[in-house]
PDB file of C-alpha atoms in Angstrom:
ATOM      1  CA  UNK A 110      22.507  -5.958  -9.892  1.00 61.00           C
ATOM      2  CA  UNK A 111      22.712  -8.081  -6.939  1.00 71.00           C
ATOM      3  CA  UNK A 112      23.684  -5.134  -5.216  1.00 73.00           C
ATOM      4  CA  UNK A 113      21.022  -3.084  -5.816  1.00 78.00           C
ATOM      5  CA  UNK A 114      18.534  -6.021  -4.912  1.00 87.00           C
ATOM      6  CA  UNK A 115      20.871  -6.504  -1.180  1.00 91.00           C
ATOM      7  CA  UNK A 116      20.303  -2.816  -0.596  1.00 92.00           C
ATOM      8  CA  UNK A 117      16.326  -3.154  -1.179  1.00 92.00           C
ATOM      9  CA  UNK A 118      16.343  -6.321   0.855  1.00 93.00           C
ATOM     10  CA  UNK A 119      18.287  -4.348   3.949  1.00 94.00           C
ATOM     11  CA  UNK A 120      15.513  -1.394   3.545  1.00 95.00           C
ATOM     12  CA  UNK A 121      12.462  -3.757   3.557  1.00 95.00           C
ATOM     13  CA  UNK A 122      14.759  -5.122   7.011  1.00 96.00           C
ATOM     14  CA  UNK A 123      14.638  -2.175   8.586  1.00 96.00           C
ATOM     15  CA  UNK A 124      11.340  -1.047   8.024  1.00 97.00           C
ATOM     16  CA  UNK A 125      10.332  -4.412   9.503  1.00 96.00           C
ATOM     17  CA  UNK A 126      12.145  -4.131  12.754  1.00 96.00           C
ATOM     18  CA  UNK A 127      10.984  -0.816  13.127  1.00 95.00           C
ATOM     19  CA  UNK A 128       7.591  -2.054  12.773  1.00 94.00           C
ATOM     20  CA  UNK A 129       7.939  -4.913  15.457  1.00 94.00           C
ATOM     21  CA  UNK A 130      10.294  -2.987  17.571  1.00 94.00           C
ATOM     22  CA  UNK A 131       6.964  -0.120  18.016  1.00 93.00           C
ATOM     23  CA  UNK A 132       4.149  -3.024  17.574  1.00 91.00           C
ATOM     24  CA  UNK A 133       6.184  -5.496  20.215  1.00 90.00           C
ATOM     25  CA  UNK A 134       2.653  -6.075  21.913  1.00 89.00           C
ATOM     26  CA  UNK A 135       0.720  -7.203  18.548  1.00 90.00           C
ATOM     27  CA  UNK A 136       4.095  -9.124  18.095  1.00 91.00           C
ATOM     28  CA  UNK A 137       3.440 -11.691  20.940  1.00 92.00           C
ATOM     29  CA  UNK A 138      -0.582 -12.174  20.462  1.00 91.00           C
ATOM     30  CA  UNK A 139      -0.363 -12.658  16.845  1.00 93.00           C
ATOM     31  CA  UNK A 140      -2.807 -16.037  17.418  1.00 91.00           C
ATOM     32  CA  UNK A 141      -4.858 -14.360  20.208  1.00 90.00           C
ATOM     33  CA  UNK A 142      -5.851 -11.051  19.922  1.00 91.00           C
ATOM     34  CA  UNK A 143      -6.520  -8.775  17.347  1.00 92.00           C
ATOM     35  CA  UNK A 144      -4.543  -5.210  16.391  1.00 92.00           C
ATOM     36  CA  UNK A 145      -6.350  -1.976  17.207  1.00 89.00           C
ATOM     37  CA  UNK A 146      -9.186  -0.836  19.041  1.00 88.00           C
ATOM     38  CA  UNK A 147     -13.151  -0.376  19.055  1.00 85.00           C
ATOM     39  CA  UNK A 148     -15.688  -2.358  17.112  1.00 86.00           C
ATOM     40  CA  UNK A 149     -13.830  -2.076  13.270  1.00 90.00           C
ATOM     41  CA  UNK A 150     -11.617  -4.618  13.600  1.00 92.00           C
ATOM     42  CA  UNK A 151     -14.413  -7.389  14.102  1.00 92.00           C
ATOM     43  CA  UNK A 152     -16.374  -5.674  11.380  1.00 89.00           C
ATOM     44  CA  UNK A 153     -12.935  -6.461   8.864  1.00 92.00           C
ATOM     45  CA  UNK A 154     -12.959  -9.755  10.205  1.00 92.00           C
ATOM     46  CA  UNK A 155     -16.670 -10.623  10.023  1.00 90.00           C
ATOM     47  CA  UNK A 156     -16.216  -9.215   6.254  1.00 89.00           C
ATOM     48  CA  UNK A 157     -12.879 -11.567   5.206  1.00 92.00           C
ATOM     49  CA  UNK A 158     -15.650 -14.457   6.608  1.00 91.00           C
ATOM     50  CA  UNK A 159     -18.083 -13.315   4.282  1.00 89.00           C
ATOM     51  CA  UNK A 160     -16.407 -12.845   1.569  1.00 89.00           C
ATOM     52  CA  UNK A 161     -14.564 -16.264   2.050  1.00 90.00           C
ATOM     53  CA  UNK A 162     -18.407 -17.896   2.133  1.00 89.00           C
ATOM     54  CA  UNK A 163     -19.542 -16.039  -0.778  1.00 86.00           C
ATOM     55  CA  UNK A 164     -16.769 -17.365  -2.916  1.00 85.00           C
ATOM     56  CA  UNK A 165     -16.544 -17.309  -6.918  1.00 85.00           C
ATOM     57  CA  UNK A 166     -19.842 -16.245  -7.279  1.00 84.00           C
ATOM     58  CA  UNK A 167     -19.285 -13.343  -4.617  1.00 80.00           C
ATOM     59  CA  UNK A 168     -16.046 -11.537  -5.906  1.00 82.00           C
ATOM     60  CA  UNK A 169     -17.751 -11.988  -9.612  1.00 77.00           C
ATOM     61  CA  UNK A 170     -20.495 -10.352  -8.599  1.00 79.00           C
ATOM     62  CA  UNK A 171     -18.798  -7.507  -6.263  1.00 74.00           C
ATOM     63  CA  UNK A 172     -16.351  -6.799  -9.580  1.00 72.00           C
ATOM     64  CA  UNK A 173     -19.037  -6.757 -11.826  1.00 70.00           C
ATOM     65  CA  UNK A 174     -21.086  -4.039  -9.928  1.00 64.00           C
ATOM     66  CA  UNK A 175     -23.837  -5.998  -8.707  1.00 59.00           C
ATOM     67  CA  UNK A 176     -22.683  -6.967  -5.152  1.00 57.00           C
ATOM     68  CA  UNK A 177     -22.811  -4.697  -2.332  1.00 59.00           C
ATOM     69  CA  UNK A 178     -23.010  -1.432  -3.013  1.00 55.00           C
ATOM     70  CA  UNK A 179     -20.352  -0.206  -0.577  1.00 55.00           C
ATOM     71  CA  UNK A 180     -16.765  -0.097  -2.039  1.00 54.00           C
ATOM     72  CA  UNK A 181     -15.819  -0.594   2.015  1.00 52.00           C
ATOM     73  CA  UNK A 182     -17.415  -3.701   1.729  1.00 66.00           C
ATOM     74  CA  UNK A 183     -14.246  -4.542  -1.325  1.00 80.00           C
ATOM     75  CA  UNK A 184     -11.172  -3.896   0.926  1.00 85.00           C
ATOM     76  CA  UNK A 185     -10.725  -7.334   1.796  1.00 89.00           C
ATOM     77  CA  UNK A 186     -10.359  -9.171  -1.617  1.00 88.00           C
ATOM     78  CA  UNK A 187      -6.903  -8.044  -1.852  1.00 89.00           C
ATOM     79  CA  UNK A 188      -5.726  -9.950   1.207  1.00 92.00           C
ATOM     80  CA  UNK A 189      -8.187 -13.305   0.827  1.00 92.00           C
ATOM     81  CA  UNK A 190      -5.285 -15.551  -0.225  1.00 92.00           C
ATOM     82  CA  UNK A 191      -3.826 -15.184   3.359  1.00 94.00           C
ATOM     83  CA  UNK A 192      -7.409 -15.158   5.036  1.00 94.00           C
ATOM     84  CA  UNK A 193      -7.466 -18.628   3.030  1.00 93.00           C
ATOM     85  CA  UNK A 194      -4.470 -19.959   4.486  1.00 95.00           C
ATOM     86  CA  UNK A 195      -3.597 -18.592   8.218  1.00 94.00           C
ATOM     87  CA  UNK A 196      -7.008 -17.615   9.122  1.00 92.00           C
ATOM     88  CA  UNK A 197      -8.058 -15.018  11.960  1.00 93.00           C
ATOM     89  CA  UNK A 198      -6.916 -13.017  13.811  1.00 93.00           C
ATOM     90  CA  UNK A 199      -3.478 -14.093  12.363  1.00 95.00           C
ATOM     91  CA  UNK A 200      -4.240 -12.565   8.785  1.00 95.00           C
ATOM     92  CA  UNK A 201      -5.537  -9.550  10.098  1.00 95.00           C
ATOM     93  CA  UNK A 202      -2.106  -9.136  12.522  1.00 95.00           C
ATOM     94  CA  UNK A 203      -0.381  -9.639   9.371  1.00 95.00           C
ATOM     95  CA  UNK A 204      -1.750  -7.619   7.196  1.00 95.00           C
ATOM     96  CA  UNK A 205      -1.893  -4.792   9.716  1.00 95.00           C
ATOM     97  CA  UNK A 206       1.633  -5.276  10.238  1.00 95.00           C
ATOM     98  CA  UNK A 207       2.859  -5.314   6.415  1.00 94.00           C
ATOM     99  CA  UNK A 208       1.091  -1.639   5.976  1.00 93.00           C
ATOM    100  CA  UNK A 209       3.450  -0.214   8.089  1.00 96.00           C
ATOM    101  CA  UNK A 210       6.249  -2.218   6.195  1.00 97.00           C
ATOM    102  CA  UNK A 211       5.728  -1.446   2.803  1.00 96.00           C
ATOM    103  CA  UNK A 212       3.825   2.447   3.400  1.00 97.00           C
ATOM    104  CA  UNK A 213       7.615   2.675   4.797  1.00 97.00           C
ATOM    105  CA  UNK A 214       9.402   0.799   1.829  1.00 97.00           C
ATOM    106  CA  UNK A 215       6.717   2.493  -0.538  1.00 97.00           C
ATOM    107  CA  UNK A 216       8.029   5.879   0.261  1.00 97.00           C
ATOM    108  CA  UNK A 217      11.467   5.402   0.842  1.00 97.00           C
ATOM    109  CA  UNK A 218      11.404   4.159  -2.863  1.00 95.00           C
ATOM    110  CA  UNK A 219       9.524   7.240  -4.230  1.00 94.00           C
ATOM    111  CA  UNK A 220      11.804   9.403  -2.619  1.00 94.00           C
ATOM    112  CA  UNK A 221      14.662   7.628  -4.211  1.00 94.00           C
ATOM    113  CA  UNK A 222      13.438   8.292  -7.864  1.00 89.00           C
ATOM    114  CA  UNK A 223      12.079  11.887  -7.559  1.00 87.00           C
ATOM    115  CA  UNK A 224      15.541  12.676  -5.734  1.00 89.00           C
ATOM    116  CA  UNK A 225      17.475  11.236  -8.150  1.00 87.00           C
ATOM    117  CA  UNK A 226      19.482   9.173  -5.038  1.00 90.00           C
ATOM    118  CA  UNK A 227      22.310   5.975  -6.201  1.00 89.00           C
ATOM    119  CA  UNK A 228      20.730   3.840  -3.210  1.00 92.00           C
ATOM    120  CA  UNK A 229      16.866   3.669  -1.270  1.00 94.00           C
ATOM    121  CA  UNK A 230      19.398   3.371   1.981  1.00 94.00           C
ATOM    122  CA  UNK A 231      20.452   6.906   1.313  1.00 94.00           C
ATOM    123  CA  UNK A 232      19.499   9.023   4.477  1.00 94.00           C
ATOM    124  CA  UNK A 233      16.603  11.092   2.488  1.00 95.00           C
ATOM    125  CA  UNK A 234      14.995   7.608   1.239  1.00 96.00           C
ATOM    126  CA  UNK A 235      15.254   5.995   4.442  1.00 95.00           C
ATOM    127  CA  UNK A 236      14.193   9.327   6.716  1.00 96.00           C
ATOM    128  CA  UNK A 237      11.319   9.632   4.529  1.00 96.00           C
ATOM    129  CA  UNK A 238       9.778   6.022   4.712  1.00 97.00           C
ATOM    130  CA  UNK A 239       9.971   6.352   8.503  1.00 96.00           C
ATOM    131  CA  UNK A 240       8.169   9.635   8.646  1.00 96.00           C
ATOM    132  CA  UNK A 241       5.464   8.028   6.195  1.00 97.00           C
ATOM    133  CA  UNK A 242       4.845   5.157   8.571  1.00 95.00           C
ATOM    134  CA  UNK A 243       4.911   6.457  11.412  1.00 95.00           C
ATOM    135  CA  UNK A 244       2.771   9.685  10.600  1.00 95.00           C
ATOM    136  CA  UNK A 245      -0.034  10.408  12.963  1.00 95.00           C
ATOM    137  CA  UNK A 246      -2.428   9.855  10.633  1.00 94.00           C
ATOM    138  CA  UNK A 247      -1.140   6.305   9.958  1.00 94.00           C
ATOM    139  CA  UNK A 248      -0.810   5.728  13.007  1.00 93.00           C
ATOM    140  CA  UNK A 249      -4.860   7.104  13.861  1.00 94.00           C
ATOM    141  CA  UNK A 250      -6.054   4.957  11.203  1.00 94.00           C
ATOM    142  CA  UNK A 251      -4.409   1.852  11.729  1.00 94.00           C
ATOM    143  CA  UNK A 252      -6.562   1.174  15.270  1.00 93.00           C
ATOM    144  CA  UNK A 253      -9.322  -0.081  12.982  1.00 90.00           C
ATOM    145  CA  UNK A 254     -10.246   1.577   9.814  1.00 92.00           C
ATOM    146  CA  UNK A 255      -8.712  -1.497   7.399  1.00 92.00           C
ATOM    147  CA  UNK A 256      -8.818   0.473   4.136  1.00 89.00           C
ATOM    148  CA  UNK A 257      -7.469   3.899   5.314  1.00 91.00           C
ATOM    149  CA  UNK A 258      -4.660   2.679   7.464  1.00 93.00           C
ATOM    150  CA  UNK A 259      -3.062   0.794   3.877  1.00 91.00           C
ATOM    151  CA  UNK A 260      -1.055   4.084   2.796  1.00 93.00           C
ATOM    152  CA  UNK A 261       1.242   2.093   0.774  1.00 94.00           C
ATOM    153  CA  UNK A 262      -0.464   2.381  -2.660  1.00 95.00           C
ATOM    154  CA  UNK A 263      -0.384   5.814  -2.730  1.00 95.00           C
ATOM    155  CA  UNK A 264       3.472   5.997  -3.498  1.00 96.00           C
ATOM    156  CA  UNK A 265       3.299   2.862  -5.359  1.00 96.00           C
ATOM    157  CA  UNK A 266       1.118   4.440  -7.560  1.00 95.00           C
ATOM    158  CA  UNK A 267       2.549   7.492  -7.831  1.00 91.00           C
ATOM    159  CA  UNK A 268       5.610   5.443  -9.166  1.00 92.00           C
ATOM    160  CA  UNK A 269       3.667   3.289 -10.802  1.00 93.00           C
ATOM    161  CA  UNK A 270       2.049   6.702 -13.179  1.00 89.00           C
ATOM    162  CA  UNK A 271       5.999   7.870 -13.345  1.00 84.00           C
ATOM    163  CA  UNK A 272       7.413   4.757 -15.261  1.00 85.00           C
ATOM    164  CA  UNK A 273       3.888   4.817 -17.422  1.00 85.00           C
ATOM    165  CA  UNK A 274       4.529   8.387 -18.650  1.00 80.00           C
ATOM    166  CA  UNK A 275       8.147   7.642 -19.167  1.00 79.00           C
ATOM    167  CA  UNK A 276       7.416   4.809 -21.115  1.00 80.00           C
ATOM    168  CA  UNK A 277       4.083   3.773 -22.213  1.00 83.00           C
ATOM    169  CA  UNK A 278       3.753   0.088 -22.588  1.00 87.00           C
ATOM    170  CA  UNK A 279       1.264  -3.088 -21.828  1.00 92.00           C
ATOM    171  CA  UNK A 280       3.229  -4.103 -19.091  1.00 92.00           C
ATOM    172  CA  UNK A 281       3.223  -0.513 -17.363  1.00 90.00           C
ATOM    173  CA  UNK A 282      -0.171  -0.052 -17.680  1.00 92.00           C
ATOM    174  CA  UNK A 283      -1.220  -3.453 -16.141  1.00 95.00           C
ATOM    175  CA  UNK A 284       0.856  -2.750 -12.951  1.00 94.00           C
ATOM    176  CA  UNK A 285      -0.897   1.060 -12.849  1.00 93.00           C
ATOM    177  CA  UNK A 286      -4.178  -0.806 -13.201  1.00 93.00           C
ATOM    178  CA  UNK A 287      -3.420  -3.021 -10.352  1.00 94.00           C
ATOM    179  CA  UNK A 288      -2.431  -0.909  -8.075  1.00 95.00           C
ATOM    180  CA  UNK A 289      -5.352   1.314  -9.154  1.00 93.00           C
ATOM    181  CA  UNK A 290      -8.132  -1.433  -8.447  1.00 90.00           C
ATOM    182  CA  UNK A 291      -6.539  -2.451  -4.825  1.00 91.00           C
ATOM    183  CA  UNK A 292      -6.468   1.230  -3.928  1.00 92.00           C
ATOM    184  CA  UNK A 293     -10.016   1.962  -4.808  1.00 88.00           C
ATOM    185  CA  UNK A 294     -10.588  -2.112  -3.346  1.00 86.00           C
ATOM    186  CA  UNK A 295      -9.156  -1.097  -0.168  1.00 87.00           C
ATOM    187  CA  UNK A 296      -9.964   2.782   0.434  1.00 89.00           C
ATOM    188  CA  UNK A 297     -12.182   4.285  -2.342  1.00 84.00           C
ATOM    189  CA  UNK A 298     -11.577   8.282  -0.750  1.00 87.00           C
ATOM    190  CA  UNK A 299      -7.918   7.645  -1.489  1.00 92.00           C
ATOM    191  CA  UNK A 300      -8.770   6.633  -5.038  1.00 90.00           C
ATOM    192  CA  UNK A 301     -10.743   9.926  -5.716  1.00 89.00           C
ATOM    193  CA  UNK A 302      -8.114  12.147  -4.631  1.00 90.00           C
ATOM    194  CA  UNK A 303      -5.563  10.334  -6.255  1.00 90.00           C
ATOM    195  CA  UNK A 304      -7.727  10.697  -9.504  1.00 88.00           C
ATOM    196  CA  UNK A 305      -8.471  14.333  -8.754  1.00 89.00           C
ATOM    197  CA  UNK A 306      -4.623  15.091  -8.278  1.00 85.00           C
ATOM    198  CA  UNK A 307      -3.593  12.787 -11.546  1.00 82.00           C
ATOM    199  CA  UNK A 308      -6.095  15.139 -13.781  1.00 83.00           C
ATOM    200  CA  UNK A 309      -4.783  18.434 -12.097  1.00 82.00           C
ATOM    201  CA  UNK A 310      -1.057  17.464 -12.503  1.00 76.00           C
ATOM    202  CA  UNK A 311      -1.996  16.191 -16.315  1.00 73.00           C
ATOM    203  CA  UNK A 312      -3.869  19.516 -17.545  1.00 76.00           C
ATOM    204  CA  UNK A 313      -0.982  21.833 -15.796  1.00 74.00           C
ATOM    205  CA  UNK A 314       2.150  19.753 -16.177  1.00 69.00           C
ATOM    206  CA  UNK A 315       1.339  17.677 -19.016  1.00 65.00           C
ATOM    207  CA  UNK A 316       4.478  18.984 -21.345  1.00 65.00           C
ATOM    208  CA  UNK A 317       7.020  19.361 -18.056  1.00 62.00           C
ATOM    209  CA  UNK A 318       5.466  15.258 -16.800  1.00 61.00           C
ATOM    210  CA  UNK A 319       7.202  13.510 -19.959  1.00 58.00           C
ATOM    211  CA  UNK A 320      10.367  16.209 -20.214  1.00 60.00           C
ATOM    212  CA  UNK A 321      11.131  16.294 -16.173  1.00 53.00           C
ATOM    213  CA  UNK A 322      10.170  12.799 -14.392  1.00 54.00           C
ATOM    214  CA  UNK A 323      13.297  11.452 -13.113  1.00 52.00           C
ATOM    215  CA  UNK A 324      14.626   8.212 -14.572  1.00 51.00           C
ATOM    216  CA  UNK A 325      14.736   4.674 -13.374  1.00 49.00           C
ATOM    217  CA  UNK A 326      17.704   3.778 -14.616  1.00 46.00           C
TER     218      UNK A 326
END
């Protein structure tokens, strides 16, 4: 046990140096300036402000429907406990820093289970978190667009669905809600085609989802 806890500890390591090692000028204006480029940025800032104002009353009424109408206008709720604590631009550095982190550790992980792999340091884990991190895409995304640069729920959930199907309980089903609610909190496209994929994959592979899905033992 405490070797399998060492080996995710050295993973989430070396996703993290990676991610300062290619970041090194966010690294050193952490307090100063803010990650990214263009307008966005301010606009995720000027939003963890107004949601921080709004307070009880506004994350009550955003979850109940009668806030803004814009899920956008959600994506910040899931990080408000740092906002509350370190502030801007520090938060934002943060945060923008721990999407590369876990979308690495995220995948690395999933790739472990569907491959069946004894350790997530294995070259296929590892290999696969960097690619995932460091995708163009990712990469695109994370010079301002908050909610689409936070790939790291995807494979969580995707997990998440796995150890649900293989064995239905409360507990399972409160971490797949979540995860659910922060994705569509913090990038409501992702959400649909996660939903659209999850029906597909139920209706064609509903008998070979239960008999194949690897194990987490």
């Amino acid at each position: 046990m405490k070797r399998h806890y060492r080996e995710h500890c050295i993973a989430l390591l070396v996703f993290s140096l990676l991610a300062v090692f290619m970041t090194l000028p966010v690294i050193f204006q952490m307090n100063s300036s803010i990650a990214g480029a263009g307008g966005d940025p301010w606009q995720t800032i000027w939003r963890f402000e107004a949601k921080a104002a709004s307070g009880i009353a506004g994350f009550l009424s955003d979850v109940l429907g009668s806030g803004e109408p814009r899920l956008a206008n959600l994506s910040v709720w899931p990080w408000m406990g740092l906002h509350a604590l370190l502030g801007q631009p520090l938060t934002y550095n943060i945060v923008w820093l721990l999407h590369f982190v876990l979308a690495g550790y995220a995948m690395a992980l999933l790739i472990k289970v569907l491959t069946n792999q004894t350790s997530i340091l294995k070259p296929a884990p590892l290999l696969a978190g960097i690619f995932y991190m460091f995708v163009p895409y990712h990469v695109a995304h994370s010079l301002g667009h908050f909610g689409a640069m936070q790939l790291e729920w995807i494979p969580f959930i995707a997990l998440a669905a796995m150890r649900y199907i293989r064995n239905p309980h409360i507990f399972s089903a409160l971490i797949l809600g979540i995860l659910l609610t922060i994705q569509a909190w913090t990038e409501h496209h992702y959400i649909v085609w996660i939903a659209l994929f999850g029906i597909l994959a139920g209706l064609v592979y509903r008998k070979e989802l239960v008999n194949f899905l690897p194990s987490y033992e």
